[in-house]
Amino acid sequence: MEEIKLDEKQALACCGSTQFAKQMAMASPFPSLDHAISAATDIWFNKVDVNGWLEAFAAHPQIGESPSSHTTSAQWSKGEQATALATATDSGLQELSNWNAQYRQKFGHVFLICAAGRSAAEILNELKNRYLNRPILELEIAAQEQMKVTESRLRKLLSAKAKADSTGSQYSMVGVRKAEVSNLHAVSHCTISHEGFLGKAPQVQTRTRPPITTHVLDVSRGSPGAGIEVHLEMWKGSQPRPLFGEIDIGGWVLQGSSTTDKDGRSGQLMSMVDALSPGVYRISFNTGKYCPEGFFPYVSIVFEIRETQKFEHFHVPLLLSPFSFATYRGS
């Protein structure tokens, strides 16, 4: 199978961030579509900063409005919103427009959602629900939605490229076959091993980042939480898992530690493995050192990874203020 190539212009059409486009072009070519998607996810969440996110958001038309330009990105947006536009009434479009304006005024960017296959009513309901979020949380959700859109577009673009390359290869083989036929003595003895002709597929690691990652957002300041010590541990006690209300001395084994960078992202907390060991993990943050006047001397988040999830990625962020914190499983 030929490698999949992606240039900067094509990457920019999939995601309107120039940071993303340059990084993807540098990472190209990719051995497979899945490798390209994995690289895109890593670049978007770990290498593109907030300004890059906002640039990508700004490349989208407002939900409910059909894009006027004829660029590839605009045509994709039109297709993605087709269901919404087809199911919307005039009054529904007006209400959607009003809520879009309120959203932009509060958050400073367009309301972003992976709209493909969603009705206008579904999108409006989601917009109203997300309007209640704090800006720092909504930025994170919008980035997740942008990645869904980017992945969908990459799959369309790269699948089409792979199909075109395959068709071209077929025509090339027809030419080769005609040349072989003209050399009759060679044809009767010509057998080609598929593996020998193409070569064995290289053994490429499927992950481009550690299977467990985190970042910290300081919601009281509206900025990343930089310089926070982070520890990742795994339960290896005598019991299969730590039990509520029981002392767990000696059961936790350190997997790795790091300190969050200027973007609030942690460094590598564990080895780059394809298959993650199932079990119970604990990620802890030295919040007392970061915010001495706060309520929490430290914060620990305990979560379980099951056998069926060992090839998945687990991003466990911390949304922190002096007197509250929240978390969720991200991409």
mmCIF file of C-alpha atoms in Angstrom:
data_model
loop_
_atom_site.group_PDB
_atom_site.id
_atom_site.type_symbol
_atom_site.label_atom_id
_atom_site.label_comp_id
_atom_site.label_asym_id
_atom_site.label_seq_id
_atom_site.Cartn_x
_atom_site.Cartn_y
_atom_site.Cartn_z
ATOM 1 C CA MET A 1 0.000 0.000 0.000
ATOM 2 C CA GLU A 2 1.375 3.429 -0.964
ATOM 3 C CA GLU A 3 1.907 6.074 1.685
ATOM 4 C CA ILE A 4 -0.699 8.830 1.931
ATOM 5 C CA LYS A 5 0.614 12.317 1.265
ATOM 6 C CA LEU A 6 -0.967 15.510 2.552
ATOM 7 C CA ASP A 7 0.200 19.018 1.723
ATOM 8 C CA GLU A 8 -0.341 22.180 3.754
ATOM 9 C CA LYS A 9 -3.162 23.503 1.554
ATOM 10 C CA GLN A 10 -5.123 20.257 1.853
ATOM 11 C CA ALA A 11 -4.628 20.142 5.632
ATOM 12 C CA LEU A 12 -5.797 23.758 5.924
ATOM 13 C CA ALA A 13 -9.017 22.879 4.095
ATOM 14 C CA CYS A 14 -9.678 20.154 6.678
ATOM 15 C CA CYS A 15 -8.915 22.415 9.645
ATOM 16 C CA GLY A 16 -8.600 26.193 9.301
ATOM 17 C CA SER A 17 -5.580 26.428 11.615
ATOM 18 C CA THR A 18 -2.282 27.267 9.875
ATOM 19 C CA GLN A 19 -0.398 25.752 12.836
ATOM 20 C CA PHE A 20 -2.241 22.474 12.306
ATOM 21 C CA ALA A 21 -1.753 22.556 8.534
ATOM 22 C CA LYS A 22 2.007 23.110 8.777
ATOM 23 C CA GLN A 23 2.459 20.360 11.376
ATOM 24 C CA MET A 24 0.417 17.864 9.330
ATOM 25 C CA ALA A 25 2.363 18.661 6.163
ATOM 26 C CA MET A 26 5.620 18.122 8.072
ATOM 27 C CA ALA A 27 4.346 14.785 9.431
ATOM 28 C CA SER A 28 3.279 13.592 5.947
ATOM 29 C CA PRO A 29 3.422 11.041 4.360
ATOM 30 C CA PHE A 30 1.410 8.594 6.457
ATOM 31 C CA PRO A 31 1.488 4.798 6.151
ATOM 32 C CA SER A 32 -2.303 4.591 6.493
ATOM 33 C CA LEU A 33 -5.448 6.638 7.015
ATOM 34 C CA ASP A 34 -5.595 5.626 10.679
ATOM 35 C CA HIS A 35 -2.030 6.857 11.195
ATOM 36 C CA ALA A 36 -2.986 10.191 9.623
ATOM 37 C CA ILE A 37 -5.989 10.552 11.946
ATOM 38 C CA SER A 38 -3.888 9.642 14.970
ATOM 39 C CA ALA A 39 -1.254 12.212 14.012
ATOM 40 C CA ALA A 40 -3.941 14.859 13.440
ATOM 41 C CA THR A 41 -5.428 14.249 16.891
ATOM 42 C CA ASP A 42 -2.023 14.504 18.544
ATOM 43 C CA ILE A 43 -1.151 17.711 16.688
ATOM 44 C CA TRP A 44 -4.512 19.357 17.390
ATOM 45 C CA PHE A 45 -4.600 18.684 21.124
ATOM 46 C CA ASN A 46 -0.878 18.728 21.966
ATOM 47 C CA LYS A 47 0.852 21.075 19.502
ATOM 48 C CA VAL A 48 -1.688 23.673 18.400
ATOM 49 C CA ASP A 49 -2.176 26.483 20.912
ATOM 50 C CA VAL A 50 -5.368 28.391 21.767
ATOM 51 C CA ASN A 51 -4.747 30.957 19.021
ATOM 52 C CA GLY A 52 -4.587 28.101 16.535
ATOM 53 C CA TRP A 53 -7.867 26.742 17.856
ATOM 54 C CA LEU A 54 -9.567 30.123 17.481
ATOM 55 C CA GLU A 55 -8.225 30.478 13.936
ATOM 56 C CA ALA A 56 -9.808 27.139 13.032
ATOM 57 C CA PHE A 57 -13.123 28.125 14.639
ATOM 58 C CA ALA A 58 -13.164 31.377 12.643
ATOM 59 C CA ALA A 59 -12.913 29.444 9.367
ATOM 60 C CA HIS A 60 -16.425 28.038 9.896
ATOM 61 C CA PRO A 61 -19.602 29.767 8.769
ATOM 62 C CA GLN A 62 -22.254 30.353 11.416
ATOM 63 C CA ILE A 63 -24.457 27.307 11.937
ATOM 64 C CA GLY A 64 -27.629 27.811 9.910
ATOM 65 C CA GLU A 65 -25.949 29.924 7.238
ATOM 66 C CA SER A 66 -24.899 28.479 3.905
ATOM 67 C CA PRO A 67 -21.301 29.459 2.984
ATOM 68 C CA SER A 68 -21.027 31.752 -0.022
ATOM 69 C CA SER A 69 -17.503 30.911 -1.228
ATOM 70 C CA HIS A 70 -16.608 27.939 -3.427
ATOM 71 C CA THR A 71 -13.503 26.726 -1.594
ATOM 72 C CA THR A 72 -13.176 23.070 -0.619
ATOM 73 C CA SER A 73 -13.697 23.977 3.035
ATOM 74 C CA ALA A 74 -16.830 25.991 2.242
ATOM 75 C CA GLN A 75 -18.316 23.171 0.201
ATOM 76 C CA TRP A 76 -17.639 20.715 3.010
ATOM 77 C CA SER A 77 -19.358 23.073 5.466
ATOM 78 C CA LYS A 78 -22.351 23.259 3.165
ATOM 79 C CA GLY A 79 -22.603 19.470 3.050
ATOM 80 C CA GLU A 80 -22.167 19.146 6.808
ATOM 81 C CA GLN A 81 -25.034 21.557 7.437
ATOM 82 C CA ALA A 82 -27.312 20.055 4.782
ATOM 83 C CA THR A 83 -29.533 18.183 7.259
ATOM 84 C CA ALA A 84 -29.861 21.224 9.516
ATOM 85 C CA LEU A 85 -30.804 23.526 6.649
ATOM 86 C CA ALA A 86 -33.234 20.973 5.210
ATOM 87 C CA THR A 87 -35.064 20.531 8.521
ATOM 88 C CA ALA A 88 -35.176 24.192 9.587
ATOM 89 C CA THR A 89 -38.203 26.471 9.356
ATOM 90 C CA ASP A 90 -37.859 30.210 8.792
ATOM 91 C CA SER A 91 -38.658 30.881 12.446
ATOM 92 C CA GLY A 92 -36.231 28.134 13.495
ATOM 93 C CA LEU A 93 -33.421 29.676 11.446
ATOM 94 C CA GLN A 94 -34.135 33.060 13.005
ATOM 95 C CA GLU A 95 -33.996 31.599 16.510
ATOM 96 C CA LEU A 96 -30.767 29.802 15.643
ATOM 97 C CA SER A 97 -29.309 33.074 14.348
ATOM 98 C CA ASN A 98 -30.285 34.912 17.534
ATOM 99 C CA TRP A 99 -28.721 32.264 19.769
ATOM 100 C CA ASN A 100 -25.594 32.204 17.601
ATOM 101 C CA ALA A 101 -25.232 35.946 18.171
ATOM 102 C CA GLN A 102 -25.647 35.561 21.937
ATOM 103 C CA TYR A 103 -23.125 32.727 21.971
ATOM 104 C CA ARG A 104 -20.527 34.713 20.020
ATOM 105 C CA GLN A 105 -20.982 37.703 22.314
ATOM 106 C CA LYS A 106 -20.384 35.556 25.411
ATOM 107 C CA PHE A 107 -17.571 33.312 24.173
ATOM 108 C CA GLY A 108 -15.924 35.411 21.453
ATOM 109 C CA HIS A 109 -16.044 32.758 18.746
ATOM 110 C CA VAL A 110 -18.555 30.975 16.518
ATOM 111 C CA PHE A 111 -20.618 28.132 17.982
ATOM 112 C CA LEU A 112 -18.927 24.988 16.745
ATOM 113 C CA ILE A 113 -20.525 21.571 16.490
ATOM 114 C CA CYS A 114 -20.042 18.570 14.220
ATOM 115 C CA ALA A 115 -23.300 19.231 12.398
ATOM 116 C CA ALA A 116 -23.309 16.332 9.933
ATOM 117 C CA GLY A 117 -26.618 14.456 10.150
ATOM 118 C CA ARG A 118 -28.064 16.717 12.877
ATOM 119 C CA SER A 119 -31.367 18.523 12.562
ATOM 120 C CA ALA A 120 -31.745 22.236 13.212
ATOM 121 C CA ALA A 121 -33.724 21.474 16.381
ATOM 122 C CA GLU A 122 -30.950 19.207 17.726
ATOM 123 C CA ILE A 123 -28.293 21.834 17.062
ATOM 124 C CA LEU A 124 -30.349 24.618 18.645
ATOM 125 C CA ASN A 125 -30.929 22.518 21.757
ATOM 126 C CA GLU A 126 -27.195 21.787 22.049
ATOM 127 C CA LEU A 127 -26.376 25.462 21.562
ATOM 128 C CA LYS A 128 -28.728 26.453 24.402
ATOM 129 C CA ASN A 129 -27.220 23.836 26.720
ATOM 130 C CA ARG A 130 -23.630 24.814 25.966
ATOM 131 C CA TYR A 131 -24.385 28.521 26.351
ATOM 132 C CA LEU A 132 -24.551 27.876 30.101
ATOM 133 C CA ASN A 133 -20.918 26.687 30.230
ATOM 134 C CA ARG A 134 -18.017 28.711 31.561
ATOM 135 C CA PRO A 135 -15.811 30.064 28.743
ATOM 136 C CA ILE A 136 -12.787 27.903 29.555
ATOM 137 C CA LEU A 137 -14.880 24.711 29.481
ATOM 138 C CA GLU A 138 -16.709 25.750 26.320
ATOM 139 C CA LEU A 139 -13.385 26.379 24.570
ATOM 140 C CA GLU A 140 -12.399 22.796 25.340
ATOM 141 C CA ILE A 141 -15.725 21.416 24.040
ATOM 142 C CA ALA A 142 -15.480 23.480 20.858
ATOM 143 C CA ALA A 143 -11.965 22.115 20.271
ATOM 144 C CA GLN A 144 -13.320 18.567 20.614
ATOM 145 C CA GLU A 145 -16.064 19.329 18.072
ATOM 146 C CA GLN A 146 -13.509 20.851 15.701
ATOM 147 C CA MET A 147 -11.472 17.648 15.864
ATOM 148 C CA LYS A 148 -14.570 15.631 14.920
ATOM 149 C CA VAL A 149 -15.055 17.866 11.864
ATOM 150 C CA THR A 150 -11.364 17.658 10.974
ATOM 151 C CA GLU A 151 -11.353 13.860 11.233
ATOM 152 C CA SER A 152 -14.428 13.588 9.011
ATOM 153 C CA ARG A 153 -12.866 15.826 6.369
ATOM 154 C CA LEU A 154 -9.529 14.040 6.493
ATOM 155 C CA ARG A 155 -11.267 10.717 5.966
ATOM 156 C CA LYS A 156 -13.123 12.089 2.927
ATOM 157 C CA LEU A 157 -10.019 13.679 1.439
ATOM 158 C CA LEU A 158 -7.543 10.886 2.070
ATOM 159 C CA SER A 159 -9.959 8.095 1.124
ATOM 160 C CA ALA A 160 -10.545 9.863 -2.196
ATOM 161 C CA LYS A 161 -6.776 10.278 -2.698
ATOM 162 C CA ALA A 162 -6.154 6.606 -1.905
ATOM 163 C CA LYS A 163 -8.874 5.567 -4.365
ATOM 164 C CA ALA A 164 -7.420 7.803 -7.072
ATOM 165 C CA ASP A 165 -3.923 6.440 -6.450
ATOM 166 C CA SER A 166 -5.285 2.894 -6.590
ATOM 167 C CA THR A 167 -7.009 3.605 -9.910
ATOM 168 C CA GLY A 168 -3.805 5.105 -11.257
ATOM 169 C CA SER A 169 -1.884 2.032 -10.160
ATOM 170 C CA GLN A 170 -4.349 -0.216 -11.969
ATOM 171 C CA TYR A 171 -3.827 1.707 -15.210
ATOM 172 C CA SER A 172 -0.081 1.485 -14.710
ATOM 173 C CA MET A 173 -0.307 -2.285 -14.254
ATOM 174 C CA VAL A 174 -2.314 -2.549 -17.488
ATOM 175 C CA GLY A 175 0.583 -0.879 -19.271
ATOM 176 C CA VAL A 176 3.048 -3.217 -17.615
ATOM 177 C CA ARG A 177 0.943 -6.239 -18.562
ATOM 178 C CA LYS A 178 0.867 -5.153 -22.228
ATOM 179 C CA ALA A 179 4.632 -4.838 -22.193
ATOM 180 C CA GLU A 180 4.900 -8.317 -20.696
ATOM 181 C CA VAL A 181 2.603 -9.778 -23.318
ATOM 182 C CA SER A 182 4.826 -8.380 -26.062
ATOM 183 C CA ASN A 183 7.656 -10.366 -24.528
ATOM 184 C CA LEU A 184 6.006 -13.789 -24.841
ATOM 185 C CA HIS A 185 8.916 -15.809 -23.528
ATOM 186 C CA ALA A 186 8.947 -13.907 -20.243
ATOM 187 C CA VAL A 187 5.177 -13.993 -19.682
ATOM 188 C CA SER A 188 4.824 -17.768 -19.455
ATOM 189 C CA HIS A 189 7.324 -17.935 -16.579
ATOM 190 C CA CYS A 190 6.370 -14.768 -14.714
ATOM 191 C CA THR A 191 4.912 -15.281 -11.224
ATOM 192 C CA ILE A 192 4.882 -12.393 -8.798
ATOM 193 C CA SER A 193 4.633 -12.868 -5.036
ATOM 194 C CA HIS A 194 2.301 -10.206 -3.574
ATOM 195 C CA GLU A 195 4.474 -9.948 -0.489
ATOM 196 C CA GLY A 196 7.693 -9.914 -2.469
ATOM 197 C CA PHE A 197 6.421 -7.294 -4.935
ATOM 198 C CA LEU A 198 5.040 -4.867 -2.385
ATOM 199 C CA GLY A 199 7.328 -5.716 0.506
ATOM 200 C CA LYS A 200 6.152 -6.476 4.000
ATOM 201 C CA ALA A 201 4.185 -3.739 5.698
ATOM 202 C CA PRO A 202 6.433 -1.894 8.130
ATOM 203 C CA GLN A 203 5.795 -2.453 11.799
ATOM 204 C CA VAL A 204 4.719 1.040 12.807
ATOM 205 C CA GLN A 205 3.633 1.941 16.299
ATOM 206 C CA THR A 206 0.009 3.005 16.202
ATOM 207 C CA ARG A 207 0.194 5.562 19.013
ATOM 208 C CA THR A 208 1.680 9.011 18.545
ATOM 209 C CA ARG A 209 1.311 10.024 22.215
ATOM 210 C CA PRO A 210 1.213 8.231 25.576
ATOM 211 C CA PRO A 211 -2.108 6.449 26.227
ATOM 212 C CA ILE A 212 -2.870 8.592 29.303
ATOM 213 C CA THR A 213 -2.482 12.381 29.153
ATOM 214 C CA THR A 214 -3.789 15.408 31.021
ATOM 215 C CA HIS A 215 -3.817 19.173 31.109
ATOM 216 C CA VAL A 216 -4.923 21.765 33.659
ATOM 217 C CA LEU A 217 -7.151 24.778 33.050
ATOM 218 C CA ASP A 218 -7.337 27.453 35.743
ATOM 219 C CA VAL A 219 -10.984 28.492 35.363
ATOM 220 C CA SER A 220 -10.655 31.301 37.929
ATOM 221 C CA ARG A 221 -8.066 33.047 35.747
ATOM 222 C CA GLY A 222 -9.298 31.810 32.397
ATOM 223 C CA SER A 223 -5.844 30.496 31.500
ATOM 224 C CA PRO A 224 -3.821 27.257 31.464
ATOM 225 C CA GLY A 225 -2.509 25.986 34.801
ATOM 226 C CA ALA A 226 1.256 26.023 34.251
ATOM 227 C CA GLY A 227 3.928 24.596 36.547
ATOM 228 C CA ILE A 228 1.732 22.056 38.347
ATOM 229 C CA GLU A 229 3.370 18.774 39.385
ATOM 230 C CA VAL A 230 1.489 15.701 38.144
ATOM 231 C CA HIS A 231 1.874 12.037 39.194
ATOM 232 C CA LEU A 232 0.351 9.017 37.446
ATOM 233 C CA GLU A 233 -0.009 5.788 39.452
ATOM 234 C CA MET A 234 -1.497 2.334 38.863
ATOM 235 C CA TRP A 235 -3.124 0.112 41.492
ATOM 236 C CA LYS A 236 -1.063 -3.021 42.166
ATOM 237 C CA GLY A 237 -2.378 -3.917 45.625
ATOM 238 C CA SER A 238 -3.479 -7.303 46.972
ATOM 239 C CA GLN A 239 -7.103 -6.505 46.127
ATOM 240 C CA PRO A 240 -8.146 -6.288 42.447
ATOM 241 C CA ARG A 241 -8.961 -2.624 43.015
ATOM 242 C CA PRO A 242 -8.851 -0.091 45.849
ATOM 243 C CA LEU A 243 -11.972 -0.303 47.991
ATOM 244 C CA PHE A 244 -13.891 2.682 49.280
ATOM 245 C CA GLY A 245 -13.256 3.315 52.978
ATOM 246 C CA GLU A 246 -10.278 0.954 53.254
ATOM 247 C CA ILE A 247 -6.650 1.930 53.746
ATOM 248 C CA ASP A 248 -4.595 1.319 50.605
ATOM 249 C CA ILE A 249 -1.026 1.564 51.881
ATOM 250 C CA GLY A 250 1.504 0.323 49.337
ATOM 251 C CA GLY A 251 -1.066 -0.441 46.656
ATOM 252 C CA TRP A 252 -0.259 2.420 44.287
ATOM 253 C CA VAL A 253 2.796 2.194 42.020
ATOM 254 C CA LEU A 254 4.156 5.310 40.324
ATOM 255 C CA GLN A 255 4.074 5.135 36.507
ATOM 256 C CA GLY A 256 5.532 8.561 35.834
ATOM 257 C CA SER A 257 5.563 12.224 36.790
ATOM 258 C CA SER A 258 5.785 15.561 35.032
ATOM 259 C CA THR A 259 5.040 19.277 35.330
ATOM 260 C CA THR A 260 2.499 21.126 33.205
ATOM 261 C CA ASP A 261 3.911 23.495 30.571
ATOM 262 C CA LYS A 262 2.815 27.042 29.667
ATOM 263 C CA ASP A 263 -0.236 25.605 27.883
ATOM 264 C CA GLY A 264 -1.208 23.575 30.954
ATOM 265 C CA ARG A 265 -0.288 20.273 29.286
ATOM 266 C CA SER A 266 1.631 17.571 31.079
ATOM 267 C CA GLY A 267 4.725 15.948 29.694
ATOM 268 C CA GLN A 268 4.994 12.190 29.198
ATOM 269 C CA LEU A 269 3.542 10.396 32.217
ATOM 270 C CA MET A 270 4.101 6.821 31.040
ATOM 271 C CA SER A 271 5.771 4.729 28.369
ATOM 272 C CA MET A 272 4.548 4.859 24.776
ATOM 273 C CA VAL A 273 2.806 1.466 24.590
ATOM 274 C CA ASP A 274 0.221 0.267 22.086
ATOM 275 C CA ALA A 275 -1.728 -1.878 24.555
ATOM 276 C CA LEU A 276 -2.404 -0.214 27.889
ATOM 277 C CA SER A 277 -2.497 -2.504 30.923
ATOM 278 C CA PRO A 278 -6.124 -2.699 32.147
ATOM 279 C CA GLY A 279 -6.639 -1.652 35.744
ATOM 280 C CA VAL A 280 -7.276 1.251 38.079
ATOM 281 C CA TYR A 281 -5.191 4.398 37.679
ATOM 282 C CA ARG A 282 -4.787 7.532 39.769
ATOM 283 C CA ILE A 283 -3.622 10.894 38.480
ATOM 284 C CA SER A 284 -2.709 13.461 41.151
ATOM 285 C CA PHE A 285 -2.026 17.195 40.926
ATOM 286 C CA ASN A 286 -0.016 19.267 43.431
ATOM 287 C CA THR A 287 -2.642 22.024 43.546
ATOM 288 C CA GLY A 288 -1.579 23.238 46.995
ATOM 289 C CA LYS A 289 1.800 24.364 45.693
ATOM 290 C CA TYR A 290 0.184 25.996 42.646
ATOM 291 C CA CYS A 291 -2.530 27.766 44.651
ATOM 292 C CA PRO A 292 -1.489 27.972 48.340
ATOM 293 C CA GLU A 293 -4.581 29.983 49.303
ATOM 294 C CA GLY A 294 -6.910 27.422 47.708
ATOM 295 C CA PHE A 295 -9.092 24.773 49.353
ATOM 296 C CA PHE A 296 -7.297 21.700 47.934
ATOM 297 C CA PRO A 297 -3.757 20.737 49.038
ATOM 298 C CA TYR A 298 -3.810 18.248 46.167
ATOM 299 C CA VAL A 299 -6.359 16.682 43.813
ATOM 300 C CA SER A 300 -6.447 12.985 42.870
ATOM 301 C CA ILE A 301 -8.624 11.485 40.150
ATOM 302 C CA VAL A 302 -9.106 7.707 40.157
ATOM 303 C CA PHE A 303 -10.401 5.941 37.036
ATOM 304 C CA GLU A 304 -10.584 2.424 35.628
ATOM 305 C CA ILE A 305 -9.461 1.195 32.213
ATOM 306 C CA ARG A 306 -11.040 -2.078 31.107
ATOM 307 C CA GLU A 307 -9.667 -4.861 28.916
ATOM 308 C CA THR A 308 -11.833 -3.727 25.982
ATOM 309 C CA GLN A 309 -10.397 -0.195 26.245
ATOM 310 C CA LYS A 310 -6.675 -0.946 26.291
ATOM 311 C CA PHE A 311 -6.076 0.424 22.779
ATOM 312 C CA GLU A 312 -7.973 3.666 23.433
ATOM 313 C CA HIS A 313 -6.562 7.014 24.484
ATOM 314 C CA PHE A 314 -7.483 8.548 27.850
ATOM 315 C CA HIS A 315 -7.192 12.293 28.328
ATOM 316 C CA VAL A 316 -8.101 13.243 31.901
ATOM 317 C CA PRO A 317 -8.041 17.051 32.290
ATOM 318 C CA LEU A 318 -8.450 19.071 35.470
ATOM 319 C CA LEU A 319 -10.559 22.238 35.488
ATOM 320 C CA LEU A 320 -9.438 24.009 38.646
ATOM 321 C CA SER A 321 -10.423 27.010 40.747
ATOM 322 C CA PRO A 322 -9.408 27.793 44.346
ATOM 323 C CA PHE A 323 -12.627 26.275 45.736
ATOM 324 C CA SER A 324 -13.817 23.764 43.114
ATOM 325 C CA PHE A 325 -12.596 21.382 40.451
ATOM 326 C CA ALA A 326 -14.082 19.263 37.672
ATOM 327 C CA THR A 327 -12.861 16.592 35.280
ATOM 328 C CA TYR A 328 -14.086 14.473 32.384
ATOM 329 C CA ARG A 329 -12.736 11.967 29.921
ATOM 330 C CA GLY A 330 -11.546 13.784 26.814
ATOM 331 C CA SER A 331 -10.016 12.684 23.524
#
